[in-house]
Short mmCIF file of C-alpha atoms and ligand atoms in Angstrom, two decimals:
data_model
loop_
_atom_site.label_atom_id
_atom_site.label_comp_id
_atom_site.label_asym_id
_atom_site.label_seq_id
_atom_site.Cartn_x
_atom_site.Cartn_y
_atom_site.Cartn_z
CA MET A 11 186.55 66.95 99.25
CA THR A 12 186.07 67.61 101.95
CA VAL A 13 184.42 70.58 103.35
CA VAL A 14 185.44 71.92 106.53
CA SER A 15 183.13 74.53 107.66
CA ALA A 16 184.14 77.16 110.29
CA ARG A 17 181.36 77.06 112.30
CA PRO A 18 179.05 73.83 114.11
CA ALA A 19 176.54 74.25 111.66
CA SER A 20 176.15 75.13 107.54
CA PHE A 21 173.14 76.13 105.73
CA GLU A 22 172.16 75.62 102.30
CA VAL A 23 169.02 76.99 101.21
CA LEU A 24 168.71 74.75 97.87
CA ALA A 25 165.34 75.97 96.74
CA LYS A 26 162.33 78.39 98.07
CA ALA A 27 159.67 79.84 95.65
CA ALA A 28 159.84 82.11 92.78
CA PRO A 29 159.27 86.07 93.79
CA GLY A 30 155.85 87.35 93.41
CA SER A 31 154.52 83.89 94.70
CA ALA A 32 152.81 83.12 97.61
CA THR A 33 153.94 81.38 99.78
CA GLN A 34 157.88 82.65 101.49
CA ALA A 35 158.95 77.75 101.25
CA ARG A 36 161.90 76.48 101.14
CA LEU A 37 164.01 73.65 101.10
CA GLY A 38 166.76 73.78 103.23
CA ARG A 39 169.96 71.80 104.44
CA LEU A 40 171.62 72.24 107.93
CA THR A 41 174.90 70.09 108.31
CA LEU A 42 175.53 69.88 111.75
CA PRO A 43 178.08 67.90 113.69
CA HIS A 44 176.01 64.90 114.18
CA GLY A 45 174.46 64.50 110.38
CA VAL A 46 172.43 66.16 108.06
CA VAL A 47 168.53 67.25 108.03
CA GLU A 48 167.00 68.33 105.65
CA THR A 49 164.56 71.21 105.70
CA PRO A 50 161.32 72.35 106.74
CA GLN A 51 161.91 69.64 109.76
CA PHE A 52 159.99 68.10 112.60
CA MET A 53 162.44 67.60 115.71
CA PRO A 54 160.33 65.09 117.86
CA VAL A 55 160.87 65.80 122.17
CA GLY A 56 162.77 64.10 123.52
CA THR A 57 162.37 65.53 126.90
CA ASN A 58 164.41 63.06 129.68
CA ALA A 59 166.76 61.45 127.18
CA THR A 60 163.78 59.59 125.19
CA VAL A 61 160.65 60.23 123.29
CA LYS A 62 158.26 58.91 125.36
CA SER A 63 158.27 54.38 124.38
CA LEU A 64 160.53 54.67 122.13
CA ASP A 65 163.79 53.44 121.29
CA PRO A 66 166.21 55.21 118.81
CA ASP A 67 165.97 52.66 115.68
CA ASP A 68 161.85 53.46 116.46
CA LEU A 69 163.02 56.92 115.95
CA GLU A 70 164.99 56.35 112.78
CA THR A 71 162.81 54.01 111.38
CA ALA A 72 159.68 56.68 111.88
CA GLY A 73 162.47 59.11 109.70
CA ALA A 74 163.41 60.71 112.62
CA THR A 75 167.31 62.76 111.99
CA ILE A 76 166.59 65.20 114.80
CA VAL A 77 165.67 65.27 118.52
CA LEU A 78 165.50 67.79 120.83
CA ALA A 79 165.81 67.07 124.45
CA ASN A 80 164.80 69.76 127.49
CA THR A 81 167.74 71.20 129.55
CA TYR A 82 165.77 71.65 132.22
CA HIS A 83 164.74 68.68 132.57
CA LEU A 84 168.06 66.76 132.50
CA PHE A 85 169.97 69.83 134.39
CA LEU A 86 167.60 67.62 137.28
CA ARG A 87 167.69 64.89 137.01
CA PRO A 88 170.03 63.17 135.86
CA GLY A 89 172.06 66.24 136.16
CA HIS A 90 174.68 67.61 133.69
CA ASP A 91 177.54 66.38 135.02
CA ARG A 92 176.13 62.53 135.42
CA ILE A 93 175.61 62.64 131.95
CA GLU A 94 178.87 64.13 130.78
CA ARG A 95 180.82 61.97 132.70
CA LEU A 96 178.83 58.83 130.57
CA GLY A 97 180.06 59.95 127.86
CA GLY A 98 177.41 62.45 126.74
CA LEU A 99 173.89 63.17 126.16
CA HIS A 100 174.33 61.05 122.32
CA ARG A 101 175.94 58.57 124.25
CA PHE A 102 173.88 58.30 126.88
CA MET A 103 170.55 57.54 124.72
CA GLY A 104 172.11 55.74 121.95
CA TRP A 105 171.45 58.50 119.15
CA ASP A 106 173.92 59.17 116.79
CA ARG A 107 172.38 61.19 115.20
CA PRO A 108 172.62 65.32 115.13
CA ILE A 109 170.43 66.16 118.79
CA LEU A 110 168.79 70.08 120.05
CA THR A 111 169.05 70.90 124.05
CA ASP A 112 166.49 73.85 124.68
CA SER A 113 167.27 76.25 127.33
CA GLY A 114 165.45 75.86 129.90
CA GLY A 115 163.87 78.80 129.79
CA PHE A 116 160.12 77.47 128.77
CA GLN A 117 160.09 74.73 131.70
CA VAL A 118 161.56 78.12 134.38
CA VAL A 119 157.94 79.69 133.17
CA SER A 120 155.79 76.18 132.89
CA LEU A 121 156.18 74.00 135.04
CA ALA A 122 158.74 74.73 138.24
CA ASP A 123 157.08 76.23 141.56
CA ALA A 124 157.86 79.45 142.68
CA ARG A 125 160.01 80.55 139.73
CA GLU A 126 161.61 84.26 140.92
CA ILE A 127 162.97 86.13 137.74
CA ASP A 128 166.01 88.71 138.87
CA GLU A 129 168.34 90.08 136.13
CA ASP A 130 170.92 87.81 136.57
CA GLY A 131 168.42 84.05 136.11
CA ALA A 132 165.94 82.28 137.29
CA THR A 133 165.24 80.85 140.71
CA PHE A 134 163.05 78.37 140.70
CA ARG A 135 161.90 74.98 143.35
CA SER A 136 161.93 71.61 141.78
CA HIS A 137 158.83 69.61 140.32
CA ILE A 138 160.43 66.85 140.60
CA ASP A 139 162.11 67.44 144.48
CA GLY A 140 160.46 70.34 145.58
CA SER A 141 164.58 71.64 145.93
CA THR A 142 165.52 75.13 144.91
CA GLN A 143 167.55 75.75 142.27
CA ARG A 144 168.68 78.47 139.02
CA LEU A 145 169.60 78.92 135.91
CA THR A 146 171.01 81.99 134.33
CA PRO A 147 172.16 82.34 130.53
CA GLU A 148 175.99 81.01 132.06
CA SER A 149 174.90 77.98 133.75
CA SER A 150 171.79 77.12 130.48
CA MET A 151 175.22 77.43 128.27
CA ALA A 152 177.80 75.39 130.77
CA VAL A 153 174.34 72.50 131.37
CA GLN A 154 173.71 72.32 127.86
CA ALA A 155 177.56 72.80 126.78
CA ALA A 156 178.01 68.73 129.31
CA LEU A 157 175.30 67.73 127.32
CA GLY A 158 176.47 67.89 124.49
CA ALA A 159 174.25 68.60 122.08
CA ASP A 160 174.77 69.52 118.25
CA VAL A 161 172.28 73.01 119.10
CA ALA A 162 172.27 75.08 121.73
CA VAL A 163 169.34 77.09 122.48
CA ALA A 164 170.57 80.82 124.53
CA PHE A 165 168.49 81.31 128.09
CA ASP A 166 165.28 83.50 127.86
CA GLN A 167 162.69 84.79 128.68
CA PRO A 168 158.98 83.71 127.43
CA VAL A 169 156.29 84.55 127.69
CA TYR A 170 152.47 83.87 126.85
CA PRO A 171 151.23 85.32 123.74
CA SER A 172 148.37 87.48 126.12
CA SER A 173 150.44 88.48 129.10
CA PRO A 174 150.03 92.81 129.20
CA ARG A 175 152.71 94.54 127.57
CA ALA A 176 154.64 96.13 130.12
CA GLU A 177 155.85 92.37 131.24
CA VAL A 178 156.52 91.41 127.86
CA VAL A 179 158.33 94.58 127.29
CA ASP A 180 160.61 93.55 130.09
CA ALA A 181 160.62 89.31 129.61
CA THR A 182 162.00 90.59 125.69
CA GLU A 183 164.57 92.94 126.84
CA ARG A 184 166.22 90.86 129.27
CA THR A 185 165.51 88.76 126.99
CA HIS A 186 168.33 90.48 124.73
CA ARG A 187 170.82 90.96 127.30
CA TRP A 188 170.13 87.76 128.57
CA ALA A 189 170.67 86.62 124.76
CA VAL A 190 174.44 88.73 124.67
CA ARG A 191 175.33 86.90 127.90
CA SER A 192 174.32 83.19 126.44
CA VAL A 193 177.32 83.62 123.58
CA GLN A 194 179.68 85.04 125.65
CA ALA A 195 179.49 81.06 127.81
CA HIS A 196 178.98 80.25 125.20
CA GLY A 197 182.37 77.57 124.15
CA ARG A 198 181.76 74.28 122.87
CA PRO A 199 183.51 75.05 119.21
CA ASP A 200 181.71 71.83 117.61
CA GLN A 201 178.27 73.35 119.02
CA ALA A 202 176.35 75.51 117.40
CA LEU A 203 174.14 78.42 118.95
CA PHE A 204 170.48 79.28 117.98
CA GLY A 205 169.53 82.67 119.53
CA VAL A 206 165.65 82.95 120.31
CA ILE A 207 163.38 85.92 119.36
CA GLN A 208 161.23 87.29 121.39
CA GLY A 209 158.37 90.22 122.01
CA GLY A 210 154.88 88.58 122.27
CA LEU A 211 152.26 89.54 119.65
CA GLU A 212 153.75 93.67 120.14
CA PRO A 213 154.53 94.31 116.31
CA ASP A 214 156.62 97.05 117.43
CA LEU A 215 158.50 94.37 120.69
CA ARG A 216 158.51 91.26 118.13
CA GLU A 217 160.66 93.80 115.39
CA ALA A 218 163.09 95.15 117.74
CA SER A 219 163.58 91.94 119.25
CA THR A 220 164.52 89.94 115.26
CA ARG A 221 166.74 92.85 114.40
CA PHE A 222 168.53 92.64 117.69
CA ILE A 223 168.80 88.41 117.86
CA ALA A 224 169.54 88.88 114.08
CA GLY A 225 172.70 91.09 114.99
CA LEU A 226 174.17 88.36 117.78
CA PRO A 227 176.26 85.97 115.73
CA PHE A 228 173.88 83.22 116.56
CA ASP A 229 174.35 79.92 114.17
CA GLY A 230 170.72 79.69 113.70
CA LEU A 231 166.91 82.16 114.84
CA ASN A 232 164.75 80.70 117.46
CA ILE A 233 161.07 81.99 117.09
CA GLY A 234 159.57 81.68 120.51
CA GLY A 235 156.44 83.08 122.42
CA LEU A 236 153.76 81.88 119.98
CA ALA A 237 151.92 78.43 120.03
CA GLY A 238 150.69 79.37 122.69
CA ASP A 239 147.85 80.80 123.58
CA GLU A 240 147.45 83.04 120.27
CA THR A 241 144.94 83.22 117.75
CA PRO A 242 146.56 81.13 113.77
CA ALA A 243 145.60 85.19 112.62
CA GLN A 244 148.05 85.98 115.16
CA ARG A 245 150.72 83.76 114.07
CA ARG A 246 150.75 84.76 111.02
CA GLU A 247 150.55 88.18 111.23
CA VAL A 248 153.98 87.67 113.94
CA LEU A 249 155.16 85.33 111.21
CA GLY A 250 155.44 87.58 108.48
CA LEU A 251 156.30 90.72 109.96
CA VAL A 252 159.52 88.40 111.70
CA ILE A 253 160.52 86.30 108.77
CA GLY A 254 159.65 89.49 106.51
CA LEU A 255 162.87 91.12 108.29
CA LEU A 256 164.79 87.98 107.95
CA GLU A 257 164.63 87.75 104.16
CA ALA A 258 168.26 88.11 103.24
CA ASP A 259 169.29 86.77 106.55
CA PRO A 260 171.39 83.43 105.89
CA ARG A 261 170.10 81.15 109.06
CA PRO A 262 167.29 79.03 109.23
CA ARG A 263 164.51 79.78 111.56
CA TYR A 264 163.09 77.66 114.33
CA LEU A 265 159.39 78.26 114.82
CA MET A 266 158.69 76.80 118.77
CA GLY A 267 156.72 73.99 120.12
CA LEU A 268 154.28 74.13 117.27
CA GLY A 269 153.12 70.57 115.91
CA SER A 270 149.45 69.52 114.16
CA PRO A 271 150.36 69.02 110.04
CA GLY A 272 147.69 72.00 109.43
CA ASP A 273 149.91 74.24 111.48
CA LEU A 274 153.21 73.09 110.48
CA LEU A 275 151.86 73.45 106.86
CA ASP A 276 150.74 77.03 107.05
CA ALA A 277 154.10 77.72 108.98
CA VAL A 278 156.30 75.85 106.45
CA LEU A 279 153.91 78.15 103.76
CA GLN A 280 155.12 81.22 105.90
CA GLY A 281 159.10 80.59 105.14
CA VAL A 282 159.68 78.58 108.69
CA ASP A 283 162.53 75.40 108.73
CA LEU A 284 161.97 73.81 111.63
CA PHE A 285 159.74 72.49 114.47
CA ASP A 286 159.28 71.02 117.96
CA SER A 287 156.03 70.08 119.85
CA VAL A 288 155.32 67.41 122.54
CA LEU A 289 151.83 66.99 120.53
CA PRO A 290 151.63 64.01 117.82
CA SER A 291 153.34 62.14 120.84
CA ARG A 292 151.57 63.15 124.08
CA VAL A 293 147.98 63.13 121.93
CA ALA A 294 148.89 59.62 120.77
CA ARG A 295 149.63 58.37 124.81
CA THR A 296 145.94 59.66 124.92
CA GLY A 297 145.03 57.38 121.25
CA GLN A 298 144.75 60.06 118.99
CA VAL A 299 145.73 58.26 116.18
CA TRP A 300 146.56 61.34 112.75
CA VAL A 301 144.62 59.82 110.00
CA PRO A 302 144.76 62.05 106.41
CA GLY A 303 141.82 64.59 106.62
CA GLY A 304 141.84 64.66 111.30
CA ARG A 305 141.77 62.29 113.88
CA LEU A 306 141.37 58.60 115.20
CA ASP A 307 140.19 57.81 118.88
CA LEU A 308 141.47 54.94 120.15
CA ARG A 309 139.56 54.19 122.53
CA SER A 310 136.36 54.36 121.06
CA ALA A 311 134.10 50.67 120.93
CA GLU A 312 133.52 51.30 116.42
CA LEU A 313 137.08 50.12 116.58
CA LEU A 314 137.12 47.24 118.83
CA ASP A 315 135.55 45.73 115.13
CA ASP A 316 137.88 46.90 112.99
CA PRO A 317 140.06 44.94 111.09
CA GLY A 318 141.91 47.69 109.06
CA PRO A 319 145.47 49.43 109.95
CA ILE A 320 145.06 53.04 111.07
CA GLU A 321 146.07 54.56 108.27
CA HIS A 322 146.02 52.14 104.34
CA GLY A 323 149.56 52.76 103.36
CA CYS A 324 151.56 54.70 106.07
CA GLN A 325 155.25 51.82 106.62
CA CYS A 326 154.77 52.27 110.21
CA LEU A 327 154.40 49.36 112.21
CA ALA A 328 151.42 49.13 114.26
CA CYS A 329 150.18 49.78 110.22
CA ARG A 330 151.25 47.16 109.09
CA ARG A 331 151.60 44.67 110.83
CA PHE A 332 148.17 45.65 112.68
CA SER A 333 144.62 46.34 113.06
CA ARG A 334 142.59 49.27 114.16
CA ALA A 335 141.02 46.68 117.04
CA TYR A 336 144.44 45.23 117.79
CA VAL A 337 145.69 48.30 119.20
CA ALA A 338 142.45 49.45 120.55
CA HIS A 339 142.26 46.22 122.33
CA LEU A 340 145.66 46.99 124.13
CA PHE A 341 144.59 50.52 125.22
CA ARG A 342 141.57 49.48 126.63
CA ALA A 343 143.27 46.99 128.60
CA ARG A 344 146.08 49.68 129.06
CA GLU A 345 149.05 47.39 127.81
CA LEU A 346 152.36 49.40 127.04
CA LEU A 347 152.54 47.79 123.22
CA ALA A 348 149.59 50.39 122.59
CA TYR A 349 152.26 54.17 123.91
CA ARG A 350 154.33 52.63 121.33
CA LEU A 351 152.67 51.82 118.48
CA ALA A 352 149.90 54.90 118.62
CA THR A 353 153.57 57.29 118.82
CA LEU A 354 155.46 55.71 116.17
CA HIS A 355 152.48 56.45 114.30
CA ASN A 356 151.89 59.80 114.87
CA LEU A 357 155.34 60.58 113.96
CA THR A 358 156.20 58.63 111.62
CA PHE A 359 152.38 60.25 109.98
CA THR A 360 154.36 63.51 111.63
CA LEU A 361 157.78 63.28 110.00
CA ASP A 362 156.31 62.13 106.61
CA PHE A 363 154.24 65.00 106.18
CA MET A 364 157.52 67.75 106.49
CA ALA A 365 158.93 64.73 103.55
CA ARG A 366 155.72 65.22 101.58
CA ILE A 367 155.75 69.34 102.14
CA ARG A 368 159.77 68.97 101.37
CA GLU A 369 159.65 66.80 97.50
CA ALA A 370 156.48 69.70 96.76
CA ILE A 371 158.90 72.49 97.58
CA GLY A 372 161.85 70.28 95.56
CA ALA A 373 159.78 69.11 92.78
CA GLY A 374 157.95 73.46 92.52
CA ARG A 375 155.03 72.53 92.30
CA LEU A 376 153.90 73.32 96.04
CA GLU A 377 151.32 75.47 94.82
CA ALA A 378 149.58 72.65 93.13
CA ALA A 379 150.03 69.85 96.23
CA LEU A 380 148.55 72.29 98.40
CA PRO A 381 145.11 71.04 98.28
CA GLU A 382 146.42 67.63 98.26
CA LEU A 383 148.41 68.94 101.46
CA ARG A 384 145.41 70.68 103.57
CA LEU A 385 143.34 67.63 102.92
CA ARG A 386 145.76 65.49 104.95
CA ALA A 387 146.42 67.81 107.34
CA THR A 388 142.73 68.55 107.80
CA ARG A 389 143.05 70.50 111.89
CA THR A 390 140.18 69.72 114.19
CA ALA A 391 139.42 72.69 117.11
CA THR A 392 140.10 69.73 119.55
CA ASP A 393 144.19 70.64 116.98
CA GLU A 394 144.04 74.17 117.65
CA ASP A 395 143.23 73.29 121.86
CA ALA A 396 146.63 71.40 121.83
CA THR A 397 149.03 73.44 120.44
CA MET A 398 150.50 74.49 123.72
CA VAL A 399 151.27 71.59 125.69
CA SER A 400 155.01 72.10 127.85
CA GLU A 401 155.63 68.32 129.35
CA ALA A 402 154.02 68.02 132.46
CA ALA A 403 155.55 66.74 136.01
CA GLY A 404 154.74 62.60 136.74
CA GLU A 405 152.81 61.81 133.86
CA PRO A 406 152.36 58.03 132.62
CA ALA A 407 154.63 55.81 129.81
ZN1 ZN B 16 150.84 54.40 110.77
#
């Protein structure tokens, strides 16, 4: 039997914690035009229509079911019109599973030079060639329609969590007006649209933003303006407030920009369904790989004689086939294979971690599994420092 959904996205909660339980974690299934995404789920980031150093088969083997591509980057290079002429983003990047494109707002704020925000949109200088560019809610929707991802995101104006209240007020209210314009401008029937809740760390603004954005006909709700310079306690407080208000809301909740295993677990426990971050792939390219209980630095000299795999039992190519000594050697020699192997490992580790969480929720034993999950995800000081990462210009690999 074929179920025809009126919307391009449907979300079903399959299991959640019993009432009165200490966690809000839930197991869900997001059905999109190019496939099904089991939640809680992590989306690897393919900034320039590629997850750096990996091909689509690598991504599938690592367990990725959805990837994120950056609207800002593809708008500037190679251009959304060109990608559309070439058959759309799925064909262009050779990936036939779901894709989500972000709104471009975060990169306008974090990467572009000479940025000026007015009521209509944002004017900025391209970080690639210095040309003056402009994005508005309408043009962001047009760019994302041309790219043709399964999920588009409403154009928003993020601010850093530590911004002064007046700035947060201004950006949050503008984000609301832009959300309405994004809904009006979004016309592609085979593309879902998610909206972004802002409001910084201010409880009253967060509450107002949650109510406003949830009041619009979005297919999913993004929680923006976190995974920045806030403390874990501040993040927990904001998430508690937002998700408390969304308790009866049937749509998926997506916390943008969070990527260390410990942070992912904490947010899942609070009821978040979707995540994205460049963190696992970015730290991999510096030789940092995640293993149960912490991180391994592949540049450290003591690994040069280590015949064991990065992680016993890991199914990634690096661990199945090579020793720590070999990958450590590749990093020292700056061989290109080093970046691919380390990235494959970190994404496999992250996606496998999410699968373990889903399995525990589905089996109704998440609380019993927590000590083991926490041990795998041991948070280090470096993870805390690295939660705020954006794809900078001109980065190698
Ligand atoms: Zn591995």
